[in-house]
Amino acid sequence: MKRAMSILLVLIVLTFFAAPPTSAQLVVWWNKSFVPEQDEAFKEVVQKWEKKTGKKVDLSFFALPDHPAKMLAAFDSGIVPDVDFGQIVNVQTGNFALEDKLLEIADVINPIRDRFTAGALRATEYFNGKTGKRGVYAFPLMQHGVNIHYWLDMVENAGFKESDVPKQWKPFWDFWGEVQKRLRAKGEKVHGLGITYSTEATDTWQEFEHFMEAYRVRVMDDNGKLLVNDPKVRQGLITVLSDFTRHYKAKNVPPGAISWKDIDNNVNFNNRQVVMSMNPTLSIPGSFYKKNDDYYNNKIKTLRWPAAPDGGTFTLRVSVHAGFIPKDSKNKDLAKDFVWFILEPENLDLFVKASNGAFFPALKESYKDPFFVSADPHRAAVYKNFTENPTRPYEQVINRKFIQVQTENLYGRACGRVLADNWAADKAVDELIARMKQIVGD
């Protein structure tokens, strides 16, 4: 019995010392891409870093809707990854910085600041409530705008040519209703537009804010102060809400669009249930890249945004996707080295390109890369959007309190008031403004 106990004790001791502690590995949580090739590209970057340093990475991928809850639970428990990147988690970065949960990484970013676009850098700086100062709490990876896609063969079946798509604001949006009308006359059960109106989808507020920019409506100045007390801003919001929702009222949008999640406009477009759809990133054509060349190269077209209602060019909103290092990381120096390695142009380009063009680089020098400037019909349109239109980030980058505005999806709620509850646009806007002021302050 004593011999058996001695052997058991030896085995326990050997097991304890043979298993390296978790802190010996770099724990990385990463966004699971809609494009599998991008996950593989990131694994390749990780393997390159492991080979270079001799260190090991414990890498976990999390699906888009699951990642935020996972990260929040990690912060609550105090058991956090060393590095995290999540597309939707991005929305909460300002809150995490405010609550002093993130590591300040100016020593990583500042030496290479010149590599990045101004908008990308703006998305790395946040206010820390404990220190009372702004600092660098995120590292930029890639960015995207809202793109417009349509099925050319469906437009042609309606009797139009590619050159018939209008370039002025109202004619442009009305065109898709006419395409729907003609296709319905041929017996096709299709809708002209795939606009998202729900409170559940981030697509809703991203699309809505592009309409706001087109109408020159801004609810916040560059210093983070609300402008909604201005009667002109209120009237502008009423105009935008009325224009944005009129297509649903005209039955040119699928009825389910008031409850869509972020994936549903993709699904409706890919299943050819809508002729045209707006969508953040190039994930719609990207889903056919190297899988259906006819769809990707010939049938799906990506458009530049039409001119604003006043006939001019308008500012496009940009989402910068950035990761962070939690302050409670057990491997801070190793995490910084890993982030620095990711941000090397050859590694970051490998990761961004693998999205099949769904995302645009945050590195200035990558703008010249033939991959993004090429004759590829979709990437070329995005390149022109980024280089020929002014761009700016969303309000939550300027004032972290606006995160709650987007979390509650106040623009989506206003759409629901008009479309589901039959409210007048002015009443819905007044509710929107009142709640926005409660959240952000006057």
Short mmCIF file of C-alpha atoms in Angstrom, two decimals:
data_model
loop_
_atom_site.label_atom_id
_atom_site.label_comp_id
_atom_site.label_asym_id
_atom_site.label_seq_id
_atom_site.Cartn_x
_atom_site.Cartn_y
_atom_site.Cartn_z
CA MET A 1 0.00 0.00 0.00
CA LYS A 2 2.86 2.37 0.92
CA ARG A 3 4.61 1.51 -2.36
CA ALA A 4 1.41 2.27 -4.30
CA MET A 5 0.99 5.59 -2.50
CA SER A 6 4.62 6.51 -3.21
CA ILE A 7 4.20 5.79 -6.91
CA LEU A 8 0.99 7.82 -6.99
CA LEU A 9 2.75 10.74 -5.25
CA VAL A 10 5.62 10.62 -7.76
CA LEU A 11 3.16 10.60 -10.66
CA ILE A 12 1.32 13.62 -9.25
CA VAL A 13 4.58 15.54 -8.80
CA LEU A 14 5.76 14.65 -12.31
CA THR A 15 2.42 15.64 -13.78
CA PHE A 16 2.50 18.97 -11.96
CA PHE A 17 5.97 19.88 -13.17
CA ALA A 18 5.51 18.45 -16.68
CA ALA A 19 2.49 20.64 -17.41
CA PRO A 20 3.60 24.22 -18.11
CA PRO A 21 1.53 26.91 -16.41
CA THR A 22 -0.99 28.71 -18.59
CA SER A 23 1.03 31.92 -18.32
CA ALA A 24 3.90 30.24 -20.21
CA GLN A 25 1.76 30.40 -23.33
CA LEU A 26 0.45 33.50 -25.01
CA VAL A 27 -3.34 33.31 -24.94
CA VAL A 28 -4.91 34.93 -27.99
CA TRP A 29 -8.64 35.28 -28.62
CA TRP A 30 -9.52 36.19 -32.18
CA ASN A 31 -12.55 36.98 -34.25
CA LYS A 32 -13.73 34.05 -36.40
CA SER A 33 -13.95 35.47 -39.90
CA PHE A 34 -16.83 35.01 -42.33
CA VAL A 35 -14.05 34.07 -44.77
CA PRO A 36 -12.26 30.85 -43.67
CA GLU A 37 -9.14 31.84 -45.60
CA GLN A 38 -8.64 34.77 -43.24
CA ASP A 39 -8.57 32.48 -40.21
CA GLU A 40 -5.96 30.36 -41.97
CA ALA A 41 -3.90 33.45 -42.78
CA PHE A 42 -3.91 34.50 -39.14
CA LYS A 43 -2.82 31.02 -38.10
CA GLU A 44 0.08 31.41 -40.53
CA VAL A 45 1.08 34.71 -38.90
CA VAL A 46 0.87 33.06 -35.48
CA GLN A 47 3.08 30.20 -36.62
CA LYS A 48 5.64 32.66 -37.99
CA TRP A 49 5.76 34.41 -34.61
CA GLU A 50 6.08 31.09 -32.77
CA LYS A 51 8.99 30.10 -35.01
CA LYS A 52 10.67 33.49 -34.53
CA THR A 53 10.35 33.58 -30.74
CA GLY A 54 10.21 29.94 -29.72
CA LYS A 55 7.05 30.75 -27.74
CA LYS A 56 3.71 29.02 -28.08
CA VAL A 57 0.31 30.61 -28.71
CA ASP A 58 -2.93 29.24 -27.31
CA LEU A 59 -5.22 30.52 -30.08
CA SER A 60 -9.03 30.48 -29.89
CA PHE A 61 -11.46 31.77 -32.52
CA PHE A 62 -14.89 33.06 -31.48
CA ALA A 63 -17.92 33.62 -33.69
CA LEU A 64 -19.06 37.20 -34.16
CA PRO A 65 -22.13 37.15 -31.86
CA ASP A 66 -20.47 35.06 -29.11
CA HIS A 67 -17.26 37.00 -28.68
CA PRO A 68 -18.50 40.08 -26.74
CA ALA A 69 -20.16 38.01 -24.00
CA LYS A 70 -17.04 35.86 -23.74
CA MET A 71 -14.83 38.93 -23.30
CA LEU A 72 -17.16 40.55 -20.76
CA ALA A 73 -17.18 37.35 -18.72
CA ALA A 74 -13.39 37.23 -18.86
CA PHE A 75 -13.10 40.77 -17.51
CA ASP A 76 -15.57 39.94 -14.74
CA SER A 77 -13.62 36.85 -13.73
CA GLY A 78 -10.18 38.44 -14.05
CA ILE A 79 -9.02 35.54 -16.23
CA VAL A 80 -8.35 37.29 -19.51
CA PRO A 81 -6.51 36.51 -22.74
CA ASP A 82 -3.22 38.24 -23.43
CA VAL A 83 -4.43 39.63 -26.76
CA ASP A 84 -7.97 40.03 -28.07
CA PHE A 85 -9.54 41.06 -31.35
CA GLY A 86 -13.25 40.90 -32.11
CA GLN A 87 -15.21 42.86 -34.70
CA ILE A 88 -18.20 43.50 -32.42
CA VAL A 89 -16.03 43.65 -29.29
CA ASN A 90 -14.56 46.79 -30.94
CA VAL A 91 -17.72 48.67 -30.07
CA GLN A 92 -16.96 48.24 -26.35
CA THR A 93 -13.27 49.22 -26.48
CA GLY A 94 -14.00 52.76 -25.27
CA ASN A 95 -15.81 51.42 -22.21
CA PHE A 96 -13.03 48.95 -21.44
CA ALA A 97 -10.47 51.76 -21.63
CA LEU A 98 -12.61 54.03 -19.45
CA GLU A 99 -12.84 51.30 -16.82
CA ASP A 100 -9.03 50.88 -16.84
CA LYS A 101 -9.26 47.32 -18.15
CA LEU A 102 -6.84 47.76 -21.06
CA LEU A 103 -3.07 48.06 -21.24
CA GLU A 104 -1.74 51.37 -22.57
CA ILE A 105 0.36 50.49 -25.65
CA ALA A 106 1.71 53.84 -26.86
CA ASP A 107 5.19 52.28 -26.76
CA VAL A 108 4.03 49.83 -29.45
CA ILE A 109 2.05 52.20 -31.68
CA ASN A 110 3.91 55.53 -31.47
CA PRO A 111 7.15 54.33 -33.10
CA ILE A 112 5.15 53.15 -36.14
CA ARG A 113 2.40 55.81 -36.22
CA ASP A 114 3.42 56.98 -39.68
CA ARG A 115 2.38 53.63 -41.13
CA PHE A 116 -1.31 54.16 -40.42
CA THR A 117 -4.08 56.34 -41.79
CA ALA A 118 -5.32 59.20 -39.62
CA GLY A 119 -8.70 57.51 -39.17
CA ALA A 120 -7.07 54.27 -38.06
CA LEU A 121 -4.98 56.09 -35.46
CA ARG A 122 -8.03 57.94 -34.14
CA ALA A 123 -9.59 54.57 -33.39
CA THR A 124 -6.70 53.61 -31.09
CA GLU A 125 -7.00 56.48 -28.62
CA TYR A 126 -9.45 56.40 -25.73
CA PHE A 127 -10.08 58.10 -22.40
CA ASN A 128 -9.09 56.29 -19.22
CA GLY A 129 -11.40 57.14 -16.33
CA LYS A 130 -8.78 56.25 -13.69
CA THR A 131 -5.91 58.32 -15.10
CA GLY A 132 -8.14 61.09 -16.46
CA LYS A 133 -6.17 61.06 -19.71
CA ARG A 134 -6.51 59.79 -23.27
CA GLY A 135 -4.06 57.10 -24.28
CA VAL A 136 -3.38 54.44 -26.88
CA TYR A 137 -5.36 51.36 -25.90
CA ALA A 138 -5.87 49.55 -29.22
CA PHE A 139 -3.93 48.45 -32.28
CA PRO A 140 -5.49 48.96 -35.75
CA LEU A 141 -5.76 46.03 -38.13
CA MET A 142 -8.14 46.88 -40.96
CA GLN A 143 -11.14 49.01 -41.82
CA HIS A 144 -14.34 48.91 -43.81
CA GLY A 145 -17.04 51.16 -45.11
CA VAL A 146 -20.59 50.39 -46.20
CA ASN A 147 -20.70 49.14 -49.78
CA ILE A 148 -23.47 48.83 -52.34
CA HIS A 149 -23.91 45.64 -54.37
CA TYR A 150 -26.43 44.57 -56.99
CA TRP A 151 -27.17 41.70 -59.38
CA LEU A 152 -26.44 42.92 -62.90
CA ASP A 153 -28.26 40.04 -64.60
CA MET A 154 -31.44 40.85 -62.65
CA VAL A 155 -31.18 44.50 -63.68
CA GLU A 156 -30.71 43.39 -67.30
CA ASN A 157 -33.67 41.03 -67.01
CA ALA A 158 -35.71 44.08 -66.00
CA GLY A 159 -34.72 45.74 -69.27
CA PHE A 160 -31.93 48.01 -68.00
CA LYS A 161 -28.21 48.25 -68.68
CA GLU A 162 -25.39 48.76 -66.20
CA SER A 163 -25.07 52.34 -67.41
CA ASP A 164 -28.74 52.99 -66.57
CA VAL A 165 -28.11 52.94 -62.81
CA PRO A 166 -28.55 56.62 -61.77
CA LYS A 167 -25.79 58.50 -60.00
CA GLN A 168 -28.00 61.11 -58.29
CA TRP A 169 -29.52 60.45 -54.88
CA LYS A 170 -33.29 60.15 -55.30
CA PRO A 171 -33.24 58.64 -58.81
CA PHE A 172 -30.68 56.10 -57.57
CA TRP A 173 -32.87 54.79 -54.73
CA ASP A 174 -36.07 54.92 -56.78
CA PHE A 175 -34.41 52.91 -59.56
CA TRP A 176 -34.45 49.68 -57.53
CA GLY A 177 -38.19 49.97 -56.96
CA GLU A 178 -38.67 50.20 -60.72
CA VAL A 179 -36.48 47.12 -61.24
CA GLN A 180 -38.63 45.27 -58.69
CA LYS A 181 -41.80 46.34 -60.47
CA ARG A 182 -40.60 45.03 -63.82
CA LEU A 183 -39.33 41.75 -62.40
CA ARG A 184 -42.59 41.20 -60.52
CA ALA A 185 -44.42 41.70 -63.82
CA LYS A 186 -42.40 38.74 -65.10
CA GLY A 187 -43.46 36.61 -62.16
CA GLU A 188 -40.28 36.91 -60.10
CA LYS A 189 -40.78 37.08 -56.33
CA VAL A 190 -38.04 39.56 -55.57
CA HIS A 191 -37.55 42.87 -53.76
CA GLY A 192 -35.55 45.74 -55.14
CA LEU A 193 -33.71 46.73 -51.97
CA GLY A 194 -32.04 44.98 -49.04
CA ILE A 195 -32.00 47.76 -46.43
CA THR A 196 -31.75 46.73 -42.76
CA TYR A 197 -34.15 48.36 -40.27
CA SER A 198 -33.88 46.25 -37.11
CA THR A 199 -32.57 47.06 -33.65
CA GLU A 200 -30.63 43.79 -33.62
CA ALA A 201 -28.33 44.51 -36.55
CA THR A 202 -25.35 46.86 -36.49
CA ASP A 203 -25.92 47.21 -40.24
CA THR A 204 -28.95 49.38 -39.42
CA TRP A 205 -27.10 52.23 -37.78
CA GLN A 206 -24.19 52.01 -40.21
CA GLU A 207 -26.53 52.36 -43.18
CA PHE A 208 -28.60 55.06 -41.46
CA GLU A 209 -25.54 57.15 -40.68
CA HIS A 210 -24.55 57.15 -44.35
CA PHE A 211 -27.95 58.65 -45.14
CA MET A 212 -27.23 61.22 -42.41
CA GLU A 213 -23.92 62.12 -44.05
CA ALA A 214 -25.63 62.42 -47.43
CA TYR A 215 -28.07 64.94 -45.94
CA ARG A 216 -25.23 66.76 -44.08
CA VAL A 217 -26.69 65.83 -40.68
CA ARG A 218 -24.32 65.38 -37.76
CA VAL A 219 -25.41 64.74 -34.19
CA MET A 220 -21.96 65.30 -32.65
CA ASP A 221 -19.08 67.68 -33.28
CA ASP A 222 -15.42 66.66 -33.52
CA ASN A 223 -14.96 67.27 -29.79
CA GLY A 224 -17.69 64.82 -28.79
CA LYS A 225 -20.40 67.38 -27.96
CA LEU A 226 -23.99 66.64 -29.00
CA LEU A 227 -25.59 68.95 -31.56
CA VAL A 228 -29.15 67.63 -31.30
CA ASN A 229 -30.48 70.75 -29.56
CA ASP A 230 -30.08 72.58 -32.86
CA PRO A 231 -33.51 72.69 -34.62
CA LYS A 232 -31.74 72.20 -37.97
CA VAL A 233 -30.26 68.93 -36.73
CA ARG A 234 -33.67 67.75 -35.52
CA GLN A 235 -35.25 68.60 -38.88
CA GLY A 236 -32.38 66.90 -40.66
CA LEU A 237 -32.96 63.71 -38.69
CA ILE A 238 -36.65 63.81 -39.58
CA THR A 239 -35.74 64.14 -43.26
CA VAL A 240 -33.26 61.27 -43.05
CA LEU A 241 -35.65 58.97 -41.18
CA SER A 242 -38.43 59.70 -43.67
CA ASP A 243 -36.19 58.99 -46.66
CA PHE A 244 -34.61 55.91 -45.10
CA THR A 245 -37.95 54.28 -44.23
CA ARG A 246 -39.93 55.23 -47.34
CA HIS A 247 -38.57 52.25 -49.29
CA TYR A 248 -39.96 49.81 -46.74
CA LYS A 249 -43.30 51.61 -46.80
CA ALA A 250 -43.29 51.29 -50.58
CA LYS A 251 -42.82 47.51 -50.14
CA ASN A 252 -39.54 47.58 -52.03
CA VAL A 253 -37.78 45.87 -49.09
CA PRO A 254 -38.52 42.37 -47.68
CA PRO A 255 -41.00 42.64 -44.77
CA GLY A 256 -38.61 40.74 -42.50
CA ALA A 257 -36.00 43.52 -42.75
CA ILE A 258 -37.37 45.10 -39.54
CA SER A 259 -36.10 42.05 -37.63
CA TRP A 260 -32.99 41.15 -39.61
CA LYS A 261 -29.73 40.26 -37.91
CA ASP A 262 -26.41 41.28 -39.45
CA ILE A 263 -26.17 38.17 -41.62
CA ASP A 264 -29.69 38.38 -43.07
CA ASN A 265 -29.08 40.99 -45.76
CA ASN A 266 -26.19 38.80 -46.96
CA VAL A 267 -28.44 35.75 -47.03
CA ASN A 268 -31.24 37.55 -48.88
CA PHE A 269 -28.81 38.94 -51.44
CA ASN A 270 -26.92 35.69 -51.96
CA ASN A 271 -30.21 33.83 -52.40
CA ARG A 272 -31.20 36.43 -55.02
CA GLN A 273 -34.23 37.57 -53.05
CA VAL A 274 -33.15 41.21 -53.33
CA VAL A 275 -31.64 43.00 -56.32
CA MET A 276 -29.49 45.46 -54.37
CA SER A 277 -28.15 45.59 -50.84
CA MET A 278 -25.93 47.80 -48.73
CA ASN A 279 -23.47 45.91 -46.58
CA PRO A 280 -20.50 46.71 -44.37
CA THR A 281 -17.33 45.06 -45.77
CA LEU A 282 -17.10 43.20 -49.08
CA SER A 283 -18.32 39.97 -47.52
CA ILE A 284 -21.17 39.63 -50.03
CA PRO A 285 -19.07 39.30 -53.19
CA GLY A 286 -16.29 37.82 -51.08
CA SER A 287 -18.47 34.82 -50.30
CA PHE A 288 -18.29 33.89 -53.99
CA TYR A 289 -14.59 34.65 -54.46
CA LYS A 290 -12.85 31.65 -56.10
CA LYS A 291 -16.07 29.68 -55.63
CA ASN A 292 -18.30 31.08 -58.36
CA ASP A 293 -16.31 33.15 -60.83
CA ASP A 294 -19.37 34.03 -62.89
CA TYR A 295 -21.14 35.54 -59.90
CA TYR A 296 -18.02 37.28 -58.59
CA ASN A 297 -16.68 38.69 -61.86
CA ASN A 298 -19.80 39.19 -63.95
CA LYS A 299 -23.14 39.09 -62.18
CA ILE A 300 -22.45 40.90 -58.89
CA LYS A 301 -21.48 44.56 -59.19
CA THR A 302 -20.17 46.87 -56.48
CA LEU A 303 -21.10 50.53 -56.87
CA ARG A 304 -19.74 53.79 -55.63
CA TRP A 305 -22.21 55.75 -53.51
CA PRO A 306 -24.46 58.13 -55.45
CA ALA A 307 -24.09 61.88 -55.12
CA ALA A 308 -25.67 63.48 -52.07
CA PRO A 309 -29.16 65.04 -52.41
CA ASP A 310 -27.47 68.41 -52.96
CA GLY A 311 -25.42 66.91 -55.80
CA GLY A 312 -22.07 66.90 -53.99
CA THR A 313 -19.74 64.25 -52.62
CA PHE A 314 -20.34 63.26 -49.02
CA THR A 315 -18.25 61.80 -46.21
CA LEU A 316 -18.29 58.03 -45.84
CA ARG A 317 -18.24 56.48 -42.38
CA VAL A 318 -15.47 54.04 -41.59
CA SER A 319 -15.25 51.28 -39.00
CA VAL A 320 -11.70 50.59 -37.89
CA HIS A 321 -11.19 47.09 -36.55
CA ALA A 322 -8.66 47.07 -33.74
CA GLY A 323 -7.52 44.69 -31.05
CA PHE A 324 -6.26 45.28 -27.52
CA ILE A 325 -4.18 43.84 -24.68
CA PRO A 326 -6.11 43.45 -21.40
CA LYS A 327 -4.41 45.14 -18.45
CA ASP A 328 -4.53 41.88 -16.47
CA SER A 329 -2.61 39.97 -19.15
CA LYS A 330 -0.08 37.65 -17.53
CA ASN A 331 2.34 38.10 -20.44
CA LYS A 332 2.32 41.82 -21.15
CA ASP A 333 5.76 42.08 -22.77
CA LEU A 334 5.16 38.98 -24.86
CA ALA A 335 1.75 40.33 -25.89
CA LYS A 336 3.31 43.61 -27.01
CA ASP A 337 5.90 41.74 -29.06
CA PHE A 338 3.13 39.69 -30.67
CA VAL A 339 1.13 42.81 -31.54
CA TRP A 340 4.21 44.52 -32.96
CA PHE A 341 4.82 41.42 -35.11
CA ILE A 342 1.23 41.39 -36.41
CA LEU A 343 1.54 45.05 -37.40
CA GLU A 344 4.56 44.42 -39.59
CA PRO A 345 3.29 45.23 -43.14
CA GLU A 346 4.02 41.78 -44.59
CA ASN A 347 2.07 40.09 -41.79
CA LEU A 348 -0.83 42.52 -41.60
CA ASP A 349 -1.24 42.51 -45.38
CA LEU A 350 -1.33 38.71 -45.35
CA PHE A 351 -4.19 38.82 -42.84
CA VAL A 352 -6.18 41.63 -44.51
CA LYS A 353 -5.84 40.29 -48.06
CA ALA A 354 -7.11 36.90 -46.95
CA SER A 355 -10.51 38.47 -46.31
CA ASN A 356 -10.79 38.39 -50.11
CA GLY A 357 -11.09 42.16 -50.12
CA ALA A 358 -13.89 42.27 -47.53
CA PHE A 359 -11.74 44.71 -45.56
CA PHE A 360 -9.49 47.58 -46.56
CA PRO A 361 -6.03 48.08 -45.04
CA ALA A 362 -5.29 50.46 -42.19
CA LEU A 363 -1.72 50.83 -43.47
CA LYS A 364 -1.16 53.77 -45.82
CA GLU A 365 1.46 52.00 -47.91
CA SER A 366 -0.95 49.14 -48.57
CA TYR A 367 -3.20 51.54 -50.47
CA LYS A 368 -0.70 51.21 -53.32
CA ASP A 369 -0.81 47.42 -53.32
CA PRO A 370 -2.07 46.08 -56.69
CA PHE A 371 -4.40 43.78 -54.76
CA PHE A 372 -6.51 46.76 -53.69
CA VAL A 373 -5.97 49.01 -56.73
CA SER A 374 -6.37 46.23 -59.28
CA ALA A 375 -8.99 45.70 -61.92
CA ASP A 376 -10.93 43.51 -59.50
CA PRO A 377 -14.39 45.09 -59.88
CA HIS A 378 -15.27 45.09 -56.19
CA ARG A 379 -11.99 46.11 -54.61
CA ALA A 380 -11.56 48.84 -57.22
CA ALA A 381 -14.89 50.41 -56.20
CA VAL A 382 -13.94 50.31 -52.52
CA TYR A 383 -10.53 51.79 -53.32
CA LYS A 384 -12.23 54.74 -55.01
CA ASN A 385 -14.60 55.18 -52.08
CA PHE A 386 -11.69 55.34 -49.65
CA THR A 387 -9.48 57.57 -51.77
CA GLU A 388 -11.98 59.88 -53.49
CA ASN A 389 -14.49 60.46 -50.67
CA PRO A 390 -13.69 62.00 -47.29
CA THR A 391 -13.94 59.42 -44.50
CA ARG A 392 -14.40 59.61 -40.75
CA PRO A 393 -15.00 57.14 -37.91
CA TYR A 394 -18.28 56.71 -36.06
CA GLU A 395 -19.18 58.80 -33.01
CA GLN A 396 -18.27 56.18 -30.42
CA VAL A 397 -14.60 56.68 -31.31
CA ILE A 398 -14.90 60.38 -30.41
CA ASN A 399 -17.10 59.99 -27.34
CA ARG A 400 -17.26 56.57 -25.70
CA LYS A 401 -20.74 57.38 -24.25
CA PHE A 402 -22.07 56.98 -27.78
CA ILE A 403 -21.34 53.27 -27.49
CA GLN A 404 -24.61 52.93 -25.59
CA VAL A 405 -26.45 54.79 -28.35
CA GLN A 406 -25.27 52.15 -30.82
CA THR A 407 -25.77 49.29 -28.37
CA GLU A 408 -29.42 50.31 -27.96
CA ASN A 409 -29.52 50.96 -31.71
CA LEU A 410 -31.52 54.18 -31.37
CA TYR A 411 -31.65 54.65 -35.13
CA GLY A 412 -33.06 51.15 -35.53
CA ARG A 413 -35.58 51.88 -32.77
CA ALA A 414 -36.69 55.03 -34.59
CA CYS A 415 -37.16 52.98 -37.76
CA GLY A 416 -39.27 50.50 -35.81
CA ARG A 417 -41.41 53.30 -34.39
CA VAL A 418 -42.20 54.50 -37.90
CA LEU A 419 -42.57 51.12 -39.61
CA ALA A 420 -44.01 48.87 -36.89
CA ASP A 421 -45.73 51.32 -34.54
CA ASN A 422 -46.90 53.78 -37.22
CA TRP A 423 -45.40 56.80 -35.49
CA ALA A 424 -44.79 60.00 -37.41
CA ALA A 425 -41.12 60.61 -38.17
CA ASP A 426 -40.97 63.75 -36.00
CA LYS A 427 -42.30 61.88 -32.95
CA ALA A 428 -39.77 59.07 -33.47
CA VAL A 429 -36.93 61.59 -33.82
CA ASP A 430 -37.97 63.40 -30.65
CA GLU A 431 -37.81 60.12 -28.74
CA LEU A 432 -34.43 59.37 -30.32
CA ILE A 433 -33.03 62.78 -29.36
CA ALA A 434 -34.35 62.58 -25.80
CA ARG A 435 -32.75 59.18 -25.22
CA MET A 436 -29.49 60.25 -26.88
CA LYS A 437 -29.29 63.24 -24.54
CA GLN A 438 -29.93 60.98 -21.54
CA ILE A 439 -27.04 58.74 -22.58
CA VAL A 440 -24.48 61.27 -23.81
CA GLY A 441 -25.58 64.46 -22.06
CA ASP A 442 -26.42 67.85 -23.56
#
